[in-house]
Structures are given as structure tokens and as C-alpha cells.
Coordinates of C-alpha atoms in Angstrom, one line a residue:
X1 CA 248.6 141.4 -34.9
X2 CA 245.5 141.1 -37.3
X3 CA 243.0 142.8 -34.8
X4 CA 246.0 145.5 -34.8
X5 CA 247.4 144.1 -31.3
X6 CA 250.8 143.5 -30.6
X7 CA 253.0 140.9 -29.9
X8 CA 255.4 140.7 -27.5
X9 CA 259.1 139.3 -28.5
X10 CA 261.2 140.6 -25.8
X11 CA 261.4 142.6 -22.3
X12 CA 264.2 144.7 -21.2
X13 CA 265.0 145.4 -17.9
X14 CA 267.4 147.6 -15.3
X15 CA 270.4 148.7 -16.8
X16 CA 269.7 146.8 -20.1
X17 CA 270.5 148.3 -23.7
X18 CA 268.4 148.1 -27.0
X19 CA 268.2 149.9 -29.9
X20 CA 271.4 148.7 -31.0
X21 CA 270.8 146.9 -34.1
X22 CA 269.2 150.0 -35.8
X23 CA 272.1 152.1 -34.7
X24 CA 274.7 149.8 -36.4
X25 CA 272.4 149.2 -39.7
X26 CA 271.8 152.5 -39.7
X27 CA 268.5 151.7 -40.9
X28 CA 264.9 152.2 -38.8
X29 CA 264.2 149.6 -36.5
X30 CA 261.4 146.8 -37.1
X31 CA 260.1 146.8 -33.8
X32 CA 258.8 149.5 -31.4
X33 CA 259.3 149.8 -27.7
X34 CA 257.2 150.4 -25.1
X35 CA 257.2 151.3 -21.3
X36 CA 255.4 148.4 -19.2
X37 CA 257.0 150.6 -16.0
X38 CA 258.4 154.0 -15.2
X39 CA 261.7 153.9 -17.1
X40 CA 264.6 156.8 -17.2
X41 CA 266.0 156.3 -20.4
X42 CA 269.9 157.4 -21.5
X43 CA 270.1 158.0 -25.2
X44 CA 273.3 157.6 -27.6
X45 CA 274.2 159.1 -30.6
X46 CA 275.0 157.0 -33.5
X47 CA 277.9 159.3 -34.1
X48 CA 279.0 158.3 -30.4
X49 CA 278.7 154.9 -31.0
X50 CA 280.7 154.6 -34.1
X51 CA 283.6 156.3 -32.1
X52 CA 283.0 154.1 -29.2
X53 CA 283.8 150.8 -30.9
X54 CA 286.6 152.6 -32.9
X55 CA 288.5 153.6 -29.7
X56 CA 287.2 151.7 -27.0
X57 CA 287.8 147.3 -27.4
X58 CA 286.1 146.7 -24.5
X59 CA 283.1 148.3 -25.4
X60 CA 283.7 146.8 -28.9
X61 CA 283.5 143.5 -27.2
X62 CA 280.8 144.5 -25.0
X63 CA 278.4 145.2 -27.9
X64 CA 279.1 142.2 -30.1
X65 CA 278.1 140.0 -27.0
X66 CA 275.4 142.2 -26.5
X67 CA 274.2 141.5 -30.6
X68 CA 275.4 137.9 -29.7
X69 CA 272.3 137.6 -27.1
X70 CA 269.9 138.9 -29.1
X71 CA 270.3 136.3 -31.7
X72 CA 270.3 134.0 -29.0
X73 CA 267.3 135.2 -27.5
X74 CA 265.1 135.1 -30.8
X75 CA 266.0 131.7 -31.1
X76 CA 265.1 130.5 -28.0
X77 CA 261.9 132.2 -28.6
X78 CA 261.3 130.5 -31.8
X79 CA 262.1 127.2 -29.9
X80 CA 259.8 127.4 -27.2
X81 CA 256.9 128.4 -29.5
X82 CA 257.7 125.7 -31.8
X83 CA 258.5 122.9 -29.8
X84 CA 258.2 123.6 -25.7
X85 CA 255.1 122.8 -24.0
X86 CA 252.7 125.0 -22.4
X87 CA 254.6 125.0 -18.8
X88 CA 258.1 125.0 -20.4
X89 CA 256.6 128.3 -21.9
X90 CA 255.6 129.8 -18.4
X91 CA 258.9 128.5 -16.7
X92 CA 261.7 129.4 -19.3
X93 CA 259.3 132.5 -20.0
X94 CA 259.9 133.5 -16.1
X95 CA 263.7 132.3 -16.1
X96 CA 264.3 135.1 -18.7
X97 CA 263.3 137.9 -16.1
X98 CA 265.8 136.8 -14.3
X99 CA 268.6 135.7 -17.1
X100 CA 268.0 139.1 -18.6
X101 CA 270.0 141.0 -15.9
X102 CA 273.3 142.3 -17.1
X103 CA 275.9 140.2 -16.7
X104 CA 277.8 142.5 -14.3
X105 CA 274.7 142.8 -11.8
X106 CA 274.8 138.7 -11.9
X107 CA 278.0 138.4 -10.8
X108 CA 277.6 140.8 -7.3
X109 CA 274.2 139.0 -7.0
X110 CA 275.6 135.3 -7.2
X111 CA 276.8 135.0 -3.8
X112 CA 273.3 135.9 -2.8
X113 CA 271.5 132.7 -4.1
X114 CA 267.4 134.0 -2.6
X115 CA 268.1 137.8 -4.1
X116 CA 264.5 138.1 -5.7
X117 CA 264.3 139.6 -8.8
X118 CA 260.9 141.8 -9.0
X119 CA 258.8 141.7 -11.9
X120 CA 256.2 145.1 -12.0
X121 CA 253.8 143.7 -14.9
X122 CA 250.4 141.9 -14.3
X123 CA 249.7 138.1 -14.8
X124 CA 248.0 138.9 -18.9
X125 CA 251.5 141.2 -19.5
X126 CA 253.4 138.3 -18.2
X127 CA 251.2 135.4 -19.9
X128 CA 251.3 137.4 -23.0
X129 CA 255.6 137.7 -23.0
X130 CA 255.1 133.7 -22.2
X131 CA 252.9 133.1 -25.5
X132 CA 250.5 131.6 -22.9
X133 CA 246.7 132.1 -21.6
X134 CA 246.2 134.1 -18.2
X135 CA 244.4 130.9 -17.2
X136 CA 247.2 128.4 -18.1
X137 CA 249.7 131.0 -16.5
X138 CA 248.2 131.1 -13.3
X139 CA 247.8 127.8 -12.9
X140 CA 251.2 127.4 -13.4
X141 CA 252.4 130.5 -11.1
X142 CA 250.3 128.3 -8.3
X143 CA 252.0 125.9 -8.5
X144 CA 255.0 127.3 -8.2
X145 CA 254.2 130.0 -5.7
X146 CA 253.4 126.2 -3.6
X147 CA 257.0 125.3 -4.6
X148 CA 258.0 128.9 -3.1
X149 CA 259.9 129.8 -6.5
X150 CA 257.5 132.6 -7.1
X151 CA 256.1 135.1 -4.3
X152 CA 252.7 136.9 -6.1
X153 CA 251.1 140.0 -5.1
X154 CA 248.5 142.4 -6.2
X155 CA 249.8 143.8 -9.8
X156 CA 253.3 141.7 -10.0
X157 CA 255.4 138.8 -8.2
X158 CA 258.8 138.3 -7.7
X159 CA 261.2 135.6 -8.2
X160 CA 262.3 133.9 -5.7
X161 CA 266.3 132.2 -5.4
X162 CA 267.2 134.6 -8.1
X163 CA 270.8 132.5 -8.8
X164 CA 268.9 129.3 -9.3
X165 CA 266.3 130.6 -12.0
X166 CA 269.5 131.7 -13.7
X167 CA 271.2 128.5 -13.9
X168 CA 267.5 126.6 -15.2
X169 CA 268.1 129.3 -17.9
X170 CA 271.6 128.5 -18.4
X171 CA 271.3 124.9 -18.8
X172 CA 268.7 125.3 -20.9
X173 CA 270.2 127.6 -23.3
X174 CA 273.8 125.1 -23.3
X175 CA 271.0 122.6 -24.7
X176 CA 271.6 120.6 -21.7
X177 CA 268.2 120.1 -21.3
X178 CA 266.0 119.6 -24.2
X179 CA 263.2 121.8 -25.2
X180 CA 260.2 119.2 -24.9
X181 CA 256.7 119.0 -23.5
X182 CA 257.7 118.5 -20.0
X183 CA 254.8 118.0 -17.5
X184 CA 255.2 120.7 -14.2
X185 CA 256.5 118.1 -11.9
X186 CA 259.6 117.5 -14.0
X187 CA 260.4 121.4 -14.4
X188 CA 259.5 121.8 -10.6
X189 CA 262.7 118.9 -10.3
X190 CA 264.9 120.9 -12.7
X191 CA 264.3 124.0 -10.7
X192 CA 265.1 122.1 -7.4
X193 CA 268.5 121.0 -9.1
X194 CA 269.4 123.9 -10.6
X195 CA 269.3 125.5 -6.6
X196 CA 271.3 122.9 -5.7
X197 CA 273.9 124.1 -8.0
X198 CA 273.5 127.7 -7.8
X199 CA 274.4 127.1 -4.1
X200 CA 277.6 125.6 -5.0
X201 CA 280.9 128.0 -5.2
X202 CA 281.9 126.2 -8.7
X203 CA 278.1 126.6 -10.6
X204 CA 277.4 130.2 -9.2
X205 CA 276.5 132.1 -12.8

């Protein structure tokens, strides 16, 4: 930021919403947005969505677990960049791509445990949404491309058992696993276990 960079907080993907916060406040928002892909963007009138959460509860309940996430997000953020090694950086970092689906698109895709889940950005986009090097993420992503989690290619890479990145996420955000310095080996493990479960009918996310 003081060579007049940016730095990256969080990415949005298919179907996602933002922009909510200023709406509500009313007041400008503090970041600013930018396209990493081609994007076809739906806009909404603050007047619109004051009558939506007047008349419609469901969308009332949609937006505050929207809000709900987002504080949720930033603190997980804050965590890793605090306390989580370098590789829990790249791994959780990844698990987000995934986790960031709406929660509707989740559910069809959960009985579908090796759905990839794309991701369009090159390895310094990607090592810079991490808080990482390039170097340090691609050592990472070999290791894991060896462990067939990740499938790279020429200007992006994909995700591969979609359902199980989403329960490492999961578990992670529960606090169910503790935000340490964990060595690759031992997040390779999680990963394997959190497969395990996304395969079973009662730990499908």
C-alpha cells in the first residue's frame, strides 16, 4: 500500500453479492472492487433494498447471514496473518475459493464430492489473496498437485474434491482445528480426513 499497491482482503466469486455494507450504512464504501475475470454484474438500488428487507423475511435473513460472513471472513483473515504459518496461509487461502460458493450452489454440489471448483487467476494473484510469496505458493501448490488436491494449468488451476476443501474450511472455521504453524504433511492429513467425511451422507456441507 505504501508504493501505492493494493492489498487484497477478499475475492468474490459466481453468484456472490458485495457491496452490501455501504448500501445499509448508507455511507461510501472503504474498499474498491476490481475484476480479476470477465464479470456480468446485477446492480441494486438502495431504495430496492430497503423495501426488500421491509417486505421480504427471507431476504431479511438472507442478508444478515450474508453481513454475518463477512465479519467472519475478516477474522479469519486476521487469524491466519497473525498466527497461521506459511502453508496454513496457502491451504485455508485455497479452501476459501471453494467455501466462498453460495450456500445454495453447495448444497446441489455435495452429492458430487470431485466437482472441481475453477480458479481463472494466476499463481502471483492467488499468492497475493494468500498473503504469501509466488515462490512459497508454488511450492506449496506442488505439493499438493502430488497429492491430486489441485490440477494446475497455464494461467489458473482448479480444485480438485470440491466437497472436501469445503469441510477443511468448515472445521477450521468451528475452531476445530487450531490456527497454528502446521508443517504440509499435517495439512496434507487434514485434507485427506476431511474427504473422508465429505464422502459420508451425514458430513456432506
Amino acid at each position: 500500500i505504501a508504493r501505492g499497491g493494493s492489498l487484497p482482503l477478499l475475492l468474490h466469486g459466481s453468484h456472490a453479492w458485495f457491496g452490501e455494507e455501504a448500501l445499509l450504512s448508507g455511507q461510501a464504501g472503504q474498499v474498491d472492487y476490481v475484476c480479476m475475470t470477465p464479470v456480468e454484474l446485477i446492480g441494486m438500488p438502495q431504495s430496492c433494498l430497503e423495501d426488500a428487507l421491509r417486505e421480504e423475511p427471507q431476504f431479511r435473513k438472507f442478508m444478515f447471514q450474508q453481513l454475518a460472513r463477512r465479519v467472519e471472513q475478516h477474522t479469519e483473515l486476521q487469524l491466519l496473518l497473525r498466527l497461521g504459518g506459511m502453508p496454513m496461509r496457502v491451504v485455508m487461502g485455497l479452501a476459501q475459493f471453494a467455501d466462498s460458493q453460495p450456500h445454495y450452489l453447495a448444497v446441489q454440489r455435495s452429492t458430487q464430492a470431485e466437482d472441481p471448483v475453477d480458479i481463472s487467476l494466476s499463481q502471483d494473484q492467488i499468492a497475493a489473496v494468500c498473503g504469501v510469496s509466488r515462490t512459497l505458493l508454488s511450492e506449496c501448490l506442488q505439493r499438493l498437485a502430488r497429492g491430486g488436491w489441485v490440477k494446475l494449468r497455464y494461467g489458473g488451476m482448479s480444485l480438485q474434491s470440491a466437497a472436501a476443501w469445503r469441510v477443511f474450511a468448515q472445521k477450521w472455521q468451528l475452531r476445530q482445528s487450531r490456527v497454528g504453524r502446521k508443517s504440509m504433511d499435517e495439512l496434507l492429513d487434514e485434507l485427506s480426513r476431511a474427504g473422508v467425511e465429505a464422502l459420508s451422507p451425514a458430513t456432506r456441507p
